[in-house]
């Protein structure tokens, strides 16, 4: 999907971000302000983020998964777009 702005330039759809966060010892996935979880741990939350992309992801928008690294800094884990069904 492309969007047109007033300068008549083409833009792709905005990226949908899946952000893994830990809140008071519980892991969640935030998707555009909507929480999903809780998850058992960081790895489970990352796995769940990919499952959510597969099940509910918009094939017209790229997706990105962010999660904290071992130092607690949020990093990009994956960015891409779902393939069209064959």
Coordinates of N, CA and C in Angstrom, one line a residue, residues 5-60:
X5 N 1.3 12.1 -0.2 CA 1.2 13.3 0.6 C 1.0 14.5 -0.3
X6 N 0.9 15.6 0.3 CA 0.6 16.8 -0.5 C 1.7 17.1 -1.6
X7 N 2.9 16.6 -1.4 CA 4.0 16.9 -2.4 C 4.0 15.8 -3.5
X8 N 3.0 14.9 -3.5 CA 2.8 13.9 -4.5 C 3.9 12.9 -4.5
X9 N 4.6 12.7 -3.4 CA 5.6 11.7 -3.3 C 5.0 10.4 -2.7
X10 N 5.5 9.2 -3.2 CA 5.0 8.0 -2.7 C 5.7 7.6 -1.4
X11 N 4.9 7.0 -0.4 CA 5.4 6.5 0.8 C 4.8 5.1 1.1
X12 N 5.6 4.3 1.6 CA 5.1 3.0 2.0 C 4.3 3.1 3.3
X13 N 3.6 2.1 3.7 CA 2.8 2.1 4.9 C 3.8 2.1 6.1
X14 N 3.4 2.7 7.2 CA 4.4 2.8 8.3 C 4.6 1.4 9.0
X15 N 5.8 1.2 9.5 CA 6.1 0.0 10.2 C 5.3 -0.2 11.5
X16 N 4.8 -1.5 11.6 CA 4.2 -1.8 12.9 C 5.2 -2.4 13.8
X17 N 5.4 -1.8 15.0 CA 6.4 -2.2 15.9 C 5.9 -3.1 17.0
X18 N 6.6 -4.2 17.3 CA 6.3 -5.1 18.3 C 7.4 -5.0 19.3
X19 N 7.1 -4.4 20.5 CA 8.1 -4.0 21.5 C 8.0 -4.9 22.7
X20 N 9.0 -5.7 23.0 CA 9.1 -6.6 24.1 C 9.5 -5.7 25.3
X21 N 8.7 -5.8 26.4 CA 9.1 -5.0 27.6 C 8.9 -5.8 28.9
X22 N 9.6 -5.5 29.9 CA 9.5 -6.1 31.2 C 8.9 -5.1 32.1
X23 N 7.8 -5.4 32.8 CA 7.2 -4.4 33.7 C 7.0 -5.2 35.0
X24 N 7.7 -4.7 36.0 CA 7.7 -5.3 37.4 C 7.8 -6.8 37.3
X25 N 8.8 -7.3 36.6 CA 9.1 -8.7 36.5 C 8.2 -9.5 35.6
X26 N 7.3 -8.9 34.9 CA 6.5 -9.6 33.9 C 6.7 -9.1 32.5
X27 N 6.8 -10.0 31.5 CA 7.1 -9.7 30.2 C 5.9 -9.6 29.3
X28 N 5.9 -8.5 28.5 CA 4.7 -8.2 27.6 C 5.2 -7.8 26.2
X29 N 4.3 -7.8 25.3 CA 4.6 -7.3 23.9 C 3.6 -6.1 23.7
X30 N 4.2 -5.0 23.4 CA 3.4 -3.8 23.1 C 3.3 -3.7 21.6
X31 N 2.0 -3.6 21.1 CA 1.8 -3.4 19.6 C 1.0 -2.2 19.5
X32 N 1.6 -1.1 19.1 CA 0.9 0.1 18.8 C 0.0 0.5 20.0
X33 N 0.6 0.4 21.2 CA -0.1 0.8 22.4 C -1.0 -0.2 23.1
X34 N -1.1 -1.4 22.4 CA -2.0 -2.5 23.0 C -1.1 -3.6 23.6
X35 N -1.3 -3.9 24.8 CA -0.4 -4.9 25.5 C -0.9 -6.3 25.2
X36 N 0.1 -7.3 25.0 CA -0.2 -8.7 24.8 C 0.7 -9.4 25.8
X37 N 0.1 -10.4 26.5 CA 0.9 -11.1 27.5 C 0.0 -11.5 28.6
X38 N 0.6 -11.8 29.7 CA 2.0 -11.8 30.0 C 2.7 -13.1 29.5
X39 N 4.0 -13.0 29.4 CA 4.8 -14.1 28.9 C 5.8 -14.5 30.0
X40 N 6.3 -15.7 29.9 CA 7.1 -16.3 30.9 C 8.4 -15.6 31.1
X41 N 9.1 -15.2 30.0 CA 10.4 -14.6 30.1 C 10.6 -13.8 28.8
X42 N 11.8 -13.2 28.6 CA 12.1 -12.4 27.5 C 12.0 -13.3 26.2
X43 N 12.6 -14.5 26.2 CA 12.6 -15.3 25.0 C 11.2 -15.7 24.6
X44 N 10.4 -16.0 25.6 CA 9.0 -16.4 25.3 C 8.2 -15.2 24.7
X45 N 8.5 -14.0 25.2 CA 7.9 -12.8 24.7 C 8.3 -12.5 23.2
X46 N 9.6 -12.8 22.9 CA 10.0 -12.6 21.5 C 9.4 -13.6 20.6
X47 N 9.3 -14.9 21.1 CA 8.6 -15.9 20.3 C 7.1 -15.5 20.1
X48 N 6.5 -15.0 21.1 CA 5.1 -14.6 21.0 C 4.9 -13.5 20.0
X49 N 5.9 -12.5 20.0 CA 5.8 -11.4 19.0 C 5.8 -11.9 17.6
X50 N 6.7 -12.9 17.3 CA 6.7 -13.5 16.0 C 5.4 -14.2 15.6
X51 N 4.8 -14.9 16.6 CA 3.6 -15.6 16.4 C 2.5 -14.6 16.1
X52 N 2.5 -13.5 16.9 CA 1.5 -12.4 16.6 C 1.6 -11.9 15.2
X53 N 2.8 -11.7 14.8 CA 3.0 -11.2 13.4 C 2.5 -12.2 12.4
X54 N 2.8 -13.5 12.6 CA 2.3 -14.5 11.7 C 0.8 -14.5 11.6
X55 N 0.1 -14.5 12.8 CA -1.3 -14.7 12.9 C -2.1 -13.4 12.5
X56 N -1.6 -12.2 13.0 CA -2.4 -11.0 12.8 C -1.7 -9.9 12.1
X57 N -0.5 -10.2 11.6 CA 0.3 -9.1 10.9 C -0.4 -8.6 9.6
X58 N -0.3 -7.4 9.3 CA -0.8 -6.8 8.1 C 0.2 -6.9 7.0
X59 N -0.2 -7.7 6.0 CA 0.8 -8.0 4.9 C 1.1 -6.7 4.0
X60 N 0.4 -5.6 4.3 CA 0.6 -4.4 3.5 C 1.6 -3.5 4.3

